[in-house]
C-alpha atoms as a PDB file:
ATOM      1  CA  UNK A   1       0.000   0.000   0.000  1.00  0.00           C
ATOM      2  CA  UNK A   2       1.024   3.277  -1.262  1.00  0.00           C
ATOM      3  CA  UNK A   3       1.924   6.285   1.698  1.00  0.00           C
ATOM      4  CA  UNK A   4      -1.099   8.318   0.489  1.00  0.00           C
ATOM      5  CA  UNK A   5      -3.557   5.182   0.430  1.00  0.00           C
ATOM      6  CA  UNK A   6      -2.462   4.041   4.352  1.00  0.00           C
ATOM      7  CA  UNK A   7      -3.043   8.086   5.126  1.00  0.00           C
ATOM      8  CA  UNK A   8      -6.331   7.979   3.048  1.00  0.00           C
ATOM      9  CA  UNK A   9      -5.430  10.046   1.081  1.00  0.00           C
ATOM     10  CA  UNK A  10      -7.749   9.141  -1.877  1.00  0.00           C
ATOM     11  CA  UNK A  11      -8.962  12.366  -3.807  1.00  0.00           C
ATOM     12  CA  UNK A  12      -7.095  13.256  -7.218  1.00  0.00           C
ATOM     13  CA  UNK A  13      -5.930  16.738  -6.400  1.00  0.00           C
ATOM     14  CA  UNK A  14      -5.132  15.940  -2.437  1.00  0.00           C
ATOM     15  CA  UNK A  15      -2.785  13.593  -3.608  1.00  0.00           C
ATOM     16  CA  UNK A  16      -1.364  15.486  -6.488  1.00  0.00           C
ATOM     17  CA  UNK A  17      -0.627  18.276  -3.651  1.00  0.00           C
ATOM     18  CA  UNK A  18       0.534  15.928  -0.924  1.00  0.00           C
ATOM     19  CA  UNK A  19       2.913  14.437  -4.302  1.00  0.00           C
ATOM     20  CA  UNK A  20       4.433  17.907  -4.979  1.00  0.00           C
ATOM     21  CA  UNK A  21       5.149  18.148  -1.062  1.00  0.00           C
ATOM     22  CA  UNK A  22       7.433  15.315  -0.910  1.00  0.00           C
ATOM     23  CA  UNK A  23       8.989  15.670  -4.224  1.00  0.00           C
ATOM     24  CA  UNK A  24      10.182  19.348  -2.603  1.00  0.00           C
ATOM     25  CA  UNK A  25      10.858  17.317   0.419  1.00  0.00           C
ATOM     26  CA  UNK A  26      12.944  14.235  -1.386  1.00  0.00           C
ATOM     27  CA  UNK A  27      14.957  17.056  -3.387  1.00  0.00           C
ATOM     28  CA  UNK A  28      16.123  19.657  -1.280  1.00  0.00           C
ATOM     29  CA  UNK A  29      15.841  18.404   2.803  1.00  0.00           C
ATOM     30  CA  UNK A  30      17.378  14.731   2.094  1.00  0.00           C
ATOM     31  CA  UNK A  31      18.298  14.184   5.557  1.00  0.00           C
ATOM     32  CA  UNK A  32      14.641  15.415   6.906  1.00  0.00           C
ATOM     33  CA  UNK A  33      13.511  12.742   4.162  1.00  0.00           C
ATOM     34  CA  UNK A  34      15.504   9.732   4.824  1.00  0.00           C
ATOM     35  CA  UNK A  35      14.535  10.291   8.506  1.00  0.00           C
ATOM     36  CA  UNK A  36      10.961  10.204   7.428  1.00  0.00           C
ATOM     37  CA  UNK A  37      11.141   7.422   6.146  1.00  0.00           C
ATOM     38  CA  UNK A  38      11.655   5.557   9.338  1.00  0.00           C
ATOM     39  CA  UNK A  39       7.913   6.494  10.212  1.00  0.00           C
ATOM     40  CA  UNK A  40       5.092   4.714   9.536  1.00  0.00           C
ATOM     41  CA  UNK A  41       3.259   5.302   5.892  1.00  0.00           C
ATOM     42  CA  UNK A  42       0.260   6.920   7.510  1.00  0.00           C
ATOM     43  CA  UNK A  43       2.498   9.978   8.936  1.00  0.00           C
ATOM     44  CA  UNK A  44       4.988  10.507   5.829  1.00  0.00           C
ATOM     45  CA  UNK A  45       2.676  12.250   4.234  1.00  0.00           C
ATOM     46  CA  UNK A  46       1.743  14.844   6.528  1.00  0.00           C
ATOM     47  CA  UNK A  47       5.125  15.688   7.406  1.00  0.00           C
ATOM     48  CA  UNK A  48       6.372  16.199   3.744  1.00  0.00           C
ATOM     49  CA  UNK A  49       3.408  18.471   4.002  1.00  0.00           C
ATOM     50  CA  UNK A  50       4.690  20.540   6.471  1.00  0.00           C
ATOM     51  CA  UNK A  51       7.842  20.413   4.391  1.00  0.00           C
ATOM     52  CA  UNK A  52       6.738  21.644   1.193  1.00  0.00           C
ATOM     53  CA  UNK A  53       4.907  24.575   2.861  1.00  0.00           C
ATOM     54  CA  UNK A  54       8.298  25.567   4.407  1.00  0.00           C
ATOM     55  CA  UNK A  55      10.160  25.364   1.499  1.00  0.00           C
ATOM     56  CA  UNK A  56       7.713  26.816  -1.029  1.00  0.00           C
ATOM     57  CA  UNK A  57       8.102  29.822   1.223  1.00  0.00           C
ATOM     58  CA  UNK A  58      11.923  29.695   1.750  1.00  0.00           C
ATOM     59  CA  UNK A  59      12.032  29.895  -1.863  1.00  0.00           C
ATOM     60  CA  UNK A  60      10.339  33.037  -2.322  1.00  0.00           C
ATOM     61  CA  UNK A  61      12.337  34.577   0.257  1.00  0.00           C
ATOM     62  CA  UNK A  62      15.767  33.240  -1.203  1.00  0.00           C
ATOM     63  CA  UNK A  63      15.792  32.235  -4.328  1.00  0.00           C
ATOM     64  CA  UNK A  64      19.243  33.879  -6.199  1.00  0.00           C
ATOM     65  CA  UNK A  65      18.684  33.109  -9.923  1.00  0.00           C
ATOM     66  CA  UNK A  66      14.769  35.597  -9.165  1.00  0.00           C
ATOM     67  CA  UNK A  67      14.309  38.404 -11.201  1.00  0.00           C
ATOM     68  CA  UNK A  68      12.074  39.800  -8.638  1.00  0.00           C
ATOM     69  CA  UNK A  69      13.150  43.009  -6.579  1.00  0.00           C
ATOM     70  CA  UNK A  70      13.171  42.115  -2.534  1.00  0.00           C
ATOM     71  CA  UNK A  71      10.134  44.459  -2.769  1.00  0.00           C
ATOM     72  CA  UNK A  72       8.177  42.472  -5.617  1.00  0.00           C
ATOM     73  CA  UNK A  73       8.893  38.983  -2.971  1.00  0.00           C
ATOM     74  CA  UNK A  74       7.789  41.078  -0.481  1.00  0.00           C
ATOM     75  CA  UNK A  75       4.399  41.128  -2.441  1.00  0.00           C
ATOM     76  CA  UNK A  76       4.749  37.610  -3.374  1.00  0.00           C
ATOM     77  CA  UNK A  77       4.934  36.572   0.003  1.00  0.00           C
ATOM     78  CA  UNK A  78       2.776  38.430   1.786  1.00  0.00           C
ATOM     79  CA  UNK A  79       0.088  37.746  -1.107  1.00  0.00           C
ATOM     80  CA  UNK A  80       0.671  33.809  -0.621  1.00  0.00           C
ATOM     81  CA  UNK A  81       0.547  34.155   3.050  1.00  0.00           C
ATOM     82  CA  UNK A  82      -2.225  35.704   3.057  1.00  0.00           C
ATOM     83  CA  UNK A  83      -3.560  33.282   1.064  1.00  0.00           C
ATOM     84  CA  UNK A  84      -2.746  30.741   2.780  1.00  0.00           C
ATOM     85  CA  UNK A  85      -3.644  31.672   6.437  1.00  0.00           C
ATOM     86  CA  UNK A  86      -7.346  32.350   4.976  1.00  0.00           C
ATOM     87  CA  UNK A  87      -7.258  28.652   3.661  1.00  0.00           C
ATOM     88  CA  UNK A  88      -6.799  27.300   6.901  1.00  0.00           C
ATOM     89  CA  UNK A  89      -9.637  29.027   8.684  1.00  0.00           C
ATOM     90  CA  UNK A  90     -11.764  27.678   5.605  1.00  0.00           C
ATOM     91  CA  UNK A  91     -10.507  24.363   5.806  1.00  0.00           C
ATOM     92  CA  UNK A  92      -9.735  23.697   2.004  1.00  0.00           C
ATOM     93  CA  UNK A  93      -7.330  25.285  -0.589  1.00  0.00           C
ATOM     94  CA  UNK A  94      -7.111  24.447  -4.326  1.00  0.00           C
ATOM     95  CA  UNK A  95      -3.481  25.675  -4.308  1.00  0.00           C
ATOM     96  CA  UNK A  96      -1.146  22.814  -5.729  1.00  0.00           C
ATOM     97  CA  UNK A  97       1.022  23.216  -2.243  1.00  0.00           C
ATOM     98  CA  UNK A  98      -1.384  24.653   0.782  1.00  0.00           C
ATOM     99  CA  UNK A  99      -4.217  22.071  -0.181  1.00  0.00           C
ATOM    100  CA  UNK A 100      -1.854  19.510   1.683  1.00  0.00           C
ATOM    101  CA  UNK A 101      -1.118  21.673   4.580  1.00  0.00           C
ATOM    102  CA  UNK A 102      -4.708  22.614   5.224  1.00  0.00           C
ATOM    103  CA  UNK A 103      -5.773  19.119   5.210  1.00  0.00           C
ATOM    104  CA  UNK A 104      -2.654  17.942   7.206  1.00  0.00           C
ATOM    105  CA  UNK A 105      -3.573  21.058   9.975  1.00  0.00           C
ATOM    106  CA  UNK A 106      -7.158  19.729   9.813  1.00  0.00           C
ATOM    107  CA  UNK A 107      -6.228  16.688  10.515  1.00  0.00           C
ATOM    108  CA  UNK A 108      -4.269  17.242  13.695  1.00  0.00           C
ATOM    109  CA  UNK A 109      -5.727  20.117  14.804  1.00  0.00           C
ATOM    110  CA  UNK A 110      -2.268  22.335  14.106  1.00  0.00           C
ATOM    111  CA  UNK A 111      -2.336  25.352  15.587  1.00  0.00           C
ATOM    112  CA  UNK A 112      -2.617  28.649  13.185  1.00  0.00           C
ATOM    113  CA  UNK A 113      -0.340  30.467  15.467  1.00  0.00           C
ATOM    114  CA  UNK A 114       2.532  28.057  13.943  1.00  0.00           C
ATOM    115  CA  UNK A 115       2.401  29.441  10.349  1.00  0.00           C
ATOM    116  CA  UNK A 116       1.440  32.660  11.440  1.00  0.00           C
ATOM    117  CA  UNK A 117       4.959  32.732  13.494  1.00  0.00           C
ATOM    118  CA  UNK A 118       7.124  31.144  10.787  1.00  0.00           C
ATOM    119  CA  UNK A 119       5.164  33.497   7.744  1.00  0.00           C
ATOM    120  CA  UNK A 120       6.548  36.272  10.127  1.00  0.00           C
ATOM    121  CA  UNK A 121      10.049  34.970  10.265  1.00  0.00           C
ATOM    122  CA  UNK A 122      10.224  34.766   6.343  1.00  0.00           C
ATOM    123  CA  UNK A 123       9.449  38.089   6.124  1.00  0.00           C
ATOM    124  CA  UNK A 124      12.042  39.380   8.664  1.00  0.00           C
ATOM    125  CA  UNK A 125      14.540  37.842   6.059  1.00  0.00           C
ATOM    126  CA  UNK A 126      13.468  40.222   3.806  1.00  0.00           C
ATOM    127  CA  UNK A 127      14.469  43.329   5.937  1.00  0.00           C
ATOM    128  CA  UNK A 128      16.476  41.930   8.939  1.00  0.00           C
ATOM    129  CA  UNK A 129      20.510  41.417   7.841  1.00  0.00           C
ATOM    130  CA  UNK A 130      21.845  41.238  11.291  1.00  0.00           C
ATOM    131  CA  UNK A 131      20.804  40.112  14.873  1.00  0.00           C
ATOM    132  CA  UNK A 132      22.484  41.952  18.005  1.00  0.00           C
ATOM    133  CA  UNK A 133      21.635  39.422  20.567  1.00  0.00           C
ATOM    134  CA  UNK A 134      20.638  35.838  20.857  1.00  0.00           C
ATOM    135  CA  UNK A 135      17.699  37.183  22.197  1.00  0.00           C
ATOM    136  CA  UNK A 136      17.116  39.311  19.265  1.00  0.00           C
ATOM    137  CA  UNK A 137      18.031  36.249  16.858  1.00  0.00           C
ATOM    138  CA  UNK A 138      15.071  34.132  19.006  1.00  0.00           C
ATOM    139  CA  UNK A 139      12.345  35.743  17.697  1.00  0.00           C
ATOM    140  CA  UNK A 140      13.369  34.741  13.992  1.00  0.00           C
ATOM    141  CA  UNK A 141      14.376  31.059  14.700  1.00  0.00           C
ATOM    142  CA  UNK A 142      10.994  30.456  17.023  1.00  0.00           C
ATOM    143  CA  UNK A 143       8.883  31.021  13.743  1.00  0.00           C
ATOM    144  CA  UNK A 144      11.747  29.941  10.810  1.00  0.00           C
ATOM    145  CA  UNK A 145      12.609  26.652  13.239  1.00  0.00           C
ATOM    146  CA  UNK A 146      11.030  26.274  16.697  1.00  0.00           C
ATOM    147  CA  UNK A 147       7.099  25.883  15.209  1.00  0.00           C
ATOM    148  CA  UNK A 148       8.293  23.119  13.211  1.00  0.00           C
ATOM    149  CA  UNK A 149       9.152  20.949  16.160  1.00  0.00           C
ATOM    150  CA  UNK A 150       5.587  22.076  17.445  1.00  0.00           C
ATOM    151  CA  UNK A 151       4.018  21.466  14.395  1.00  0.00           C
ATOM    152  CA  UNK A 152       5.377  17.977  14.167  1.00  0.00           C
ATOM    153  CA  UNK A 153       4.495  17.251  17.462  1.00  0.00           C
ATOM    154  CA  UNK A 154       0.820  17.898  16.447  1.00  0.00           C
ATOM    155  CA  UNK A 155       1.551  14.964  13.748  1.00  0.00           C
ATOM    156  CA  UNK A 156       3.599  12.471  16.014  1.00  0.00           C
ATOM    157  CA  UNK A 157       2.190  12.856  18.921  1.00  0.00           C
ATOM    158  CA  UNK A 158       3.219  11.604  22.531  1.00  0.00           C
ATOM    159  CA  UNK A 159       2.421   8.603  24.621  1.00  0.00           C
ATOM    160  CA  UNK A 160       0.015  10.820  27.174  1.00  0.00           C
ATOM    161  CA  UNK A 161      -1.873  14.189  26.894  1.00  0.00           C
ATOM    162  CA  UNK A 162       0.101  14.535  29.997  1.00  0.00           C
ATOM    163  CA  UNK A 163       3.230  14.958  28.152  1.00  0.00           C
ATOM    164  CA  UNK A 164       2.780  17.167  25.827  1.00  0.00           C
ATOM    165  CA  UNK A 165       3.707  20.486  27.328  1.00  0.00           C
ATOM    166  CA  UNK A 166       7.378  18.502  28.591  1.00  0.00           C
ATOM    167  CA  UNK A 167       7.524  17.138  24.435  1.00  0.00           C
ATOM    168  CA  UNK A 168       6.971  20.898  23.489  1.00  0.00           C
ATOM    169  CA  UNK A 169       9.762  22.296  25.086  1.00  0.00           C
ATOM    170  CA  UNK A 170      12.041  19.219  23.675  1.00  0.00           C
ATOM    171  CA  UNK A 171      10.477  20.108  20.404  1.00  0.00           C
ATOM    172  CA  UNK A 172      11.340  23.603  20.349  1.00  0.00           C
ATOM    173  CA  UNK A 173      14.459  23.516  21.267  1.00  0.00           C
ATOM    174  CA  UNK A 174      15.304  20.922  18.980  1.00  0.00           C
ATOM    175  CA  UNK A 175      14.482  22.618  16.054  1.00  0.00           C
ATOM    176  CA  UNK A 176      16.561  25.883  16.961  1.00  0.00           C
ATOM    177  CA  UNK A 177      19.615  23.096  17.595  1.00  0.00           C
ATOM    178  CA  UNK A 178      18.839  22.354  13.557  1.00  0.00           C
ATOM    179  CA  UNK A 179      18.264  25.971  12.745  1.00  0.00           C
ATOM    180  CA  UNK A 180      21.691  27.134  14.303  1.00  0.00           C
ATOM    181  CA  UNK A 181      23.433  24.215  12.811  1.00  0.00           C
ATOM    182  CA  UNK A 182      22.186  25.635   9.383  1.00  0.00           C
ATOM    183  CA  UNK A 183      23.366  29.144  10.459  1.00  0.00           C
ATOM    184  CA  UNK A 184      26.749  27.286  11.329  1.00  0.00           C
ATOM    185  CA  UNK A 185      27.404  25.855   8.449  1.00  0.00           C
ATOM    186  CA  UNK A 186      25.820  28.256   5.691  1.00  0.00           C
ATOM    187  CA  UNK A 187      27.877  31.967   6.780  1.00  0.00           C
ATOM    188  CA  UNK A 188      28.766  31.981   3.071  1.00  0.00           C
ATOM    189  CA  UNK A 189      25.889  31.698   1.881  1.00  0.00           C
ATOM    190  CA  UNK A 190      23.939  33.829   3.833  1.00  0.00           C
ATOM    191  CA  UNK A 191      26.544  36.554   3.182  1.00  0.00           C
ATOM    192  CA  UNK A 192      25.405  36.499  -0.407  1.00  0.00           C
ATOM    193  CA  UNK A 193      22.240  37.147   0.772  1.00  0.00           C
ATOM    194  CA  UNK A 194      23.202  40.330   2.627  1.00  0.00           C
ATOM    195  CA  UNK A 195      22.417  38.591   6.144  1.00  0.00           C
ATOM    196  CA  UNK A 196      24.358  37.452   9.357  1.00  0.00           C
ATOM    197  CA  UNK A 197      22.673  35.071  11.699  1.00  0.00           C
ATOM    198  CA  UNK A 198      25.629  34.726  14.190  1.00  0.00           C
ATOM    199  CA  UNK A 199      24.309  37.257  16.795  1.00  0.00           C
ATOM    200  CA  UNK A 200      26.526  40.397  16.455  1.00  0.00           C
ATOM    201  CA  UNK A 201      27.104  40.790  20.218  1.00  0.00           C
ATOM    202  CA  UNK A 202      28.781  37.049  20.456  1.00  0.00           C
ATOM    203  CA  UNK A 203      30.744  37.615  17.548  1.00  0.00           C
ATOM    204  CA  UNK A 204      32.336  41.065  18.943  1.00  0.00           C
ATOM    205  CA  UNK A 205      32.587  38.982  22.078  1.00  0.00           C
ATOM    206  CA  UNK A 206      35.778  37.363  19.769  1.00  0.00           C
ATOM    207  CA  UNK A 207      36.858  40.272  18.137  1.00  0.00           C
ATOM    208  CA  UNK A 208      34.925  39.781  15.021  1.00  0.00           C
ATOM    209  CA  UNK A 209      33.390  42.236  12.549  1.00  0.00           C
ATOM    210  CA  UNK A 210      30.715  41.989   9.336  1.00  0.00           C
ATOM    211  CA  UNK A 211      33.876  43.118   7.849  1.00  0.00           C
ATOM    212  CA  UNK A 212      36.205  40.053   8.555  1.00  0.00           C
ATOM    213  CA  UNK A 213      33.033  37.710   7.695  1.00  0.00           C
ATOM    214  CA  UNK A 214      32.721  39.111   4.276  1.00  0.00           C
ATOM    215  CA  UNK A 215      36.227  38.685   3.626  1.00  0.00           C
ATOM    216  CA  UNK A 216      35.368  35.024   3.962  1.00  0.00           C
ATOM    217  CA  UNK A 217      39.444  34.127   5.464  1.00  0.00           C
ATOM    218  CA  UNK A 218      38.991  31.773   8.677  1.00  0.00           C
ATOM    219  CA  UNK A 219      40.916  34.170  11.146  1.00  0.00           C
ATOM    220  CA  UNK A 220      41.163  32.322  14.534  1.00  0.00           C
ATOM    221  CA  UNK A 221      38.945  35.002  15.890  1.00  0.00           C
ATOM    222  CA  UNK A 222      36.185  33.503  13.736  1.00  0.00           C
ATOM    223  CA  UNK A 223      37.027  30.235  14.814  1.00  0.00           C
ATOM    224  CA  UNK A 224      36.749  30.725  18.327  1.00  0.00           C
ATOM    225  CA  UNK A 225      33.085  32.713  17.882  1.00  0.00           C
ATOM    226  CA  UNK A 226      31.975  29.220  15.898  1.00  0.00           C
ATOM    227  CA  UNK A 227      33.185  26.984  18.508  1.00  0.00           C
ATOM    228  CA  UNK A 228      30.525  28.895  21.081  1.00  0.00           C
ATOM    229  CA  UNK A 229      27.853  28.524  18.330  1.00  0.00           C
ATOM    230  CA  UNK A 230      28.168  24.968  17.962  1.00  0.00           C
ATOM    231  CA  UNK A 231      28.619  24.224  21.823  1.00  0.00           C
ATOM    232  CA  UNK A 232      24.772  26.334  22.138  1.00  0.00           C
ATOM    233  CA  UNK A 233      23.803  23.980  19.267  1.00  0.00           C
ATOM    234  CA  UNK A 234      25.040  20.953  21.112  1.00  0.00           C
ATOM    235  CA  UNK A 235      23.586  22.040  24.359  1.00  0.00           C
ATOM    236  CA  UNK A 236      20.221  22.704  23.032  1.00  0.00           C
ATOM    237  CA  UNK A 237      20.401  19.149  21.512  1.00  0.00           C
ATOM    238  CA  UNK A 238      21.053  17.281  25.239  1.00  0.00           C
ATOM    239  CA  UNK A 239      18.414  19.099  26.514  1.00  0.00           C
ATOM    240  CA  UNK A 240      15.837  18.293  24.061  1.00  0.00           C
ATOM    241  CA  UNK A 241      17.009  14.645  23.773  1.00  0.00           C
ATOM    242  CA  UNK A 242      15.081  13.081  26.725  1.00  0.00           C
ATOM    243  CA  UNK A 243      11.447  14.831  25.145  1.00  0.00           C
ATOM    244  CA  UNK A 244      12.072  12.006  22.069  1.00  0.00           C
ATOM    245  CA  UNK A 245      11.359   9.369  24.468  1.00  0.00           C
ATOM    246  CA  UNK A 246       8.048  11.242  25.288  1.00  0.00           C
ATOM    247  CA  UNK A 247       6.804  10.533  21.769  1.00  0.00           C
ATOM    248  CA  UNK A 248       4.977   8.279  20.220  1.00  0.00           C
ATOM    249  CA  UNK A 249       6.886   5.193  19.969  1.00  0.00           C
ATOM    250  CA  UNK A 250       6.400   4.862  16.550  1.00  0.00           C
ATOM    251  CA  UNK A 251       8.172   8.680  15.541  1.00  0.00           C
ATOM    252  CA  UNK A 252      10.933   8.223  17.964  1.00  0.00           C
ATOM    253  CA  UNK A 253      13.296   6.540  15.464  1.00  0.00           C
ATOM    254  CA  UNK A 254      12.767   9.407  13.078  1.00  0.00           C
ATOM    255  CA  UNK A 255      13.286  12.300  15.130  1.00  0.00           C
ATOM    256  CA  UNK A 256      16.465  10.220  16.490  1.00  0.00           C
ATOM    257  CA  UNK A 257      17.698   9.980  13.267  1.00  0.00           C
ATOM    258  CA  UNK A 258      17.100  13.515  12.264  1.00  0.00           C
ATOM    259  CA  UNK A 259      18.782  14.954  15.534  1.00  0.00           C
ATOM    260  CA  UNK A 260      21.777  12.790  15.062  1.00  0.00           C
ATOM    261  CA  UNK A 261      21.919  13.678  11.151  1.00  0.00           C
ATOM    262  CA  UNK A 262      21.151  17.539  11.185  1.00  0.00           C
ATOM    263  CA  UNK A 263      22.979  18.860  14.784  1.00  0.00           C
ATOM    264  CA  UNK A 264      25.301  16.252  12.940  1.00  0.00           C
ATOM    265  CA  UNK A 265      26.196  19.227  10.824  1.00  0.00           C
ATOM    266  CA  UNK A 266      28.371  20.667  13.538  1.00  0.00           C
ATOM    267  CA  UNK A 267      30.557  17.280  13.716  1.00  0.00           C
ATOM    268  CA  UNK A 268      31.250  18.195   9.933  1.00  0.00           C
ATOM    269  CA  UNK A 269      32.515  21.691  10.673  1.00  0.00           C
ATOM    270  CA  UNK A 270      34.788  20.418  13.245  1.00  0.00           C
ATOM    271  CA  UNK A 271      36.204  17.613  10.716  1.00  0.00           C
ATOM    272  CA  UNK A 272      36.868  20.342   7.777  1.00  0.00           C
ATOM    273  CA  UNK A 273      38.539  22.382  10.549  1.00  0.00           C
ATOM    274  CA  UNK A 274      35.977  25.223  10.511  1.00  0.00           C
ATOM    275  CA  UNK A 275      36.756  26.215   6.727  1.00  0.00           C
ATOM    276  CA  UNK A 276      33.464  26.729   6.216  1.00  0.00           C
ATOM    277  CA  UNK A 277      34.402  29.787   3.540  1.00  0.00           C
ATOM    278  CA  UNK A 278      36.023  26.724   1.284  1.00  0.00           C
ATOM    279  CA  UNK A 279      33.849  23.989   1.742  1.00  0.00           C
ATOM    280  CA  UNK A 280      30.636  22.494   2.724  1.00  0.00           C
ATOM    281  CA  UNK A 281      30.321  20.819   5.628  1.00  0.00           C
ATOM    282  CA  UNK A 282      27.537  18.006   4.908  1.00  0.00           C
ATOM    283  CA  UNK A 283      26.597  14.731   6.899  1.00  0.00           C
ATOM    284  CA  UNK A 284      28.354  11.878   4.423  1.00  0.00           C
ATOM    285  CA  UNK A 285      26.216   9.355   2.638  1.00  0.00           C
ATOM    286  CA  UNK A 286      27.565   7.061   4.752  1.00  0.00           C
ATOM    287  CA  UNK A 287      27.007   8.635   7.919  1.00  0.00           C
ATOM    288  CA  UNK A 288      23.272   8.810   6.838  1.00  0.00           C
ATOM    289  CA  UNK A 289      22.984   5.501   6.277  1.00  0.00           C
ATOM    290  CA  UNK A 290      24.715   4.284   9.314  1.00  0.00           C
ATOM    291  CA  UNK A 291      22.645   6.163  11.244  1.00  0.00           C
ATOM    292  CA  UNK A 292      19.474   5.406   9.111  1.00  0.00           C
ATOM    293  CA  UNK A 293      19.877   1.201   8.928  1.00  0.00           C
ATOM    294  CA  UNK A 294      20.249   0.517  12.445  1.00  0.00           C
ATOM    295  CA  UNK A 295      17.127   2.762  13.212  1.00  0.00           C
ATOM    296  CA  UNK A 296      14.649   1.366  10.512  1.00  0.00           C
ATOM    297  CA  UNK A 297      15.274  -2.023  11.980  1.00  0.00           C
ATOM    298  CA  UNK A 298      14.775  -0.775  15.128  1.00  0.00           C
ATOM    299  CA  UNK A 299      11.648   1.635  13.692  1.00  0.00           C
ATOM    300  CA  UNK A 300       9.590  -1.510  12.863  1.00  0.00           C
ATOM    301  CA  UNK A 301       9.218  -3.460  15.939  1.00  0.00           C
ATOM    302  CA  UNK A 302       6.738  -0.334  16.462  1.00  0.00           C
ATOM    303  CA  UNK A 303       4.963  -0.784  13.513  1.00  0.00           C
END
């Protein structure tokens, strides 16, 4: 049985959205995919939901090779958003990406107040360059990272209504450990698009400047302000760690898999000795499936 037929899934245009959802999903998050493939068939679908909407909205926000002035995806987005948020008090969208999030939200009851947060977020990265503090930064990763844990939650689920304010925290604070992993690894890139996420305040903290960053040279200033990002990355991921056991059995494999893959990021900097200006630092194929094998083994005693 197909993932969309064990979700029943069964109209035409449902599944044609839920389809586009976790082609976006299979293409450009491969380690949130292979970890989502350690659920059951029932759930995949929802989360690649949850996926595409992300990413169809990341894209409007970042894609390089757009025409569009940051004013005219300013309009874009806010049009789509707007769009969007209306569809899910309705309950039904026709658009080839939000008709699988409204139906997914439907289905587990998602609160609005997620997308609303992370709509917000996308839009600060159309203004925003540069974050003073870590407090400052919060407000951007909480929508851009944080509501995704909480939205997933709504889709796993735990093993007691009891739990679920203890599996929120875990939840949130997981997905900033992914988001500042990202920021970790990406300074390059996000230099080409005019922003710093390393909070300005830390990085003085070191002696560092937008200045030295944009000359993209690993100084050993820089390398001492990414050694305290990727401790608060690994941090964040020991604290959230015991909320996994709080889930469903069935999703614990997954997010497992995911926390060791993504905060696995950080591991990579440290191996390419934080030239992150020269090269990517990306969880080996390898790694992946090492991590992957062991846990779908393990993932189906629970189905």
């Amino acid at each position: 049985m197909d993932e969309l037929t064990a979700a029943g899934i069964t109209d035409s245009k449902l599944r044609a959205s839920y389809s586009e959802c976790k082609r976006l999903n299979a293409l450009h998050g491969k380690t949130y995919y292979l970890a989502t493939l350690l659920l059951p068939k029932e759930k995949r679908p929802h989360v690649h939901a949850l996926y595409g909407f992300a990413r169809y909205a990341d894209e409007i926000v970042d894609d390089l090779n757009s025409e569009l002035s940051e004013i005219e995806k300013s309009d874009l987005l806010s049009k789509w958003s707007d769009q969007v948020l209306a569809e899910i008090k309705v309950g039904s969208s026709k658009d080839p990406i939000a008709a699988a999030l409204v139906d997914t939200v439907n289905k587990f009851e998602i609160p609005i107040s997620y997308f609303e947060a992370f709509l917000h977020s996308m839009k600060m990265d159309l203004t925003v360059t540069e974050y003073h503090s870590y407090e400052d930064l919060y407000e951007y990763v909480y929508g851009s990272a944080a509501v995704i844990g909480l939205q997933m939650l709504c889709v796993l689920g735990t093993t007691s209504p009891s739990q679920i304010e203890q599996a929120k925290i875990a939840a949130e604070k997981l997905g900033v450990a992914f988001q500042l992993a990202n920021f970790i690894r990406d300074v390059g890139e996000d230099l080409d698009r005019g922003r710093v996420y390393l909070p300005v305040k830390e990085l003085q903290s070191h002696g560092v400047t937008r200045e030295m960053l944009e000359n993209k040279v690993l100084t050993p200033e820089i390398k001492n302000a990414l050694k305290d990002q990727i401790a608060r990355v690994r941090k964040l991921q020991q604290e959230a760690t015991p909320g996994i056991n709080l889930l469903n059995p069935v999703a614990r494999e997954c997010i497992k898999a995911a926390s060791e893959l993504y905060c696995g990021i950080v591991d990579e900097v440290e191996k390419i000795e934080y030239k992150i200006f020269d090269k990517r630092a990306k969880t080996s194929l390898y790694r992946r499936m090492k991590v992957a094998a062991p846990a779908l083994v393990r993932a189906k005693l629970f189905k």
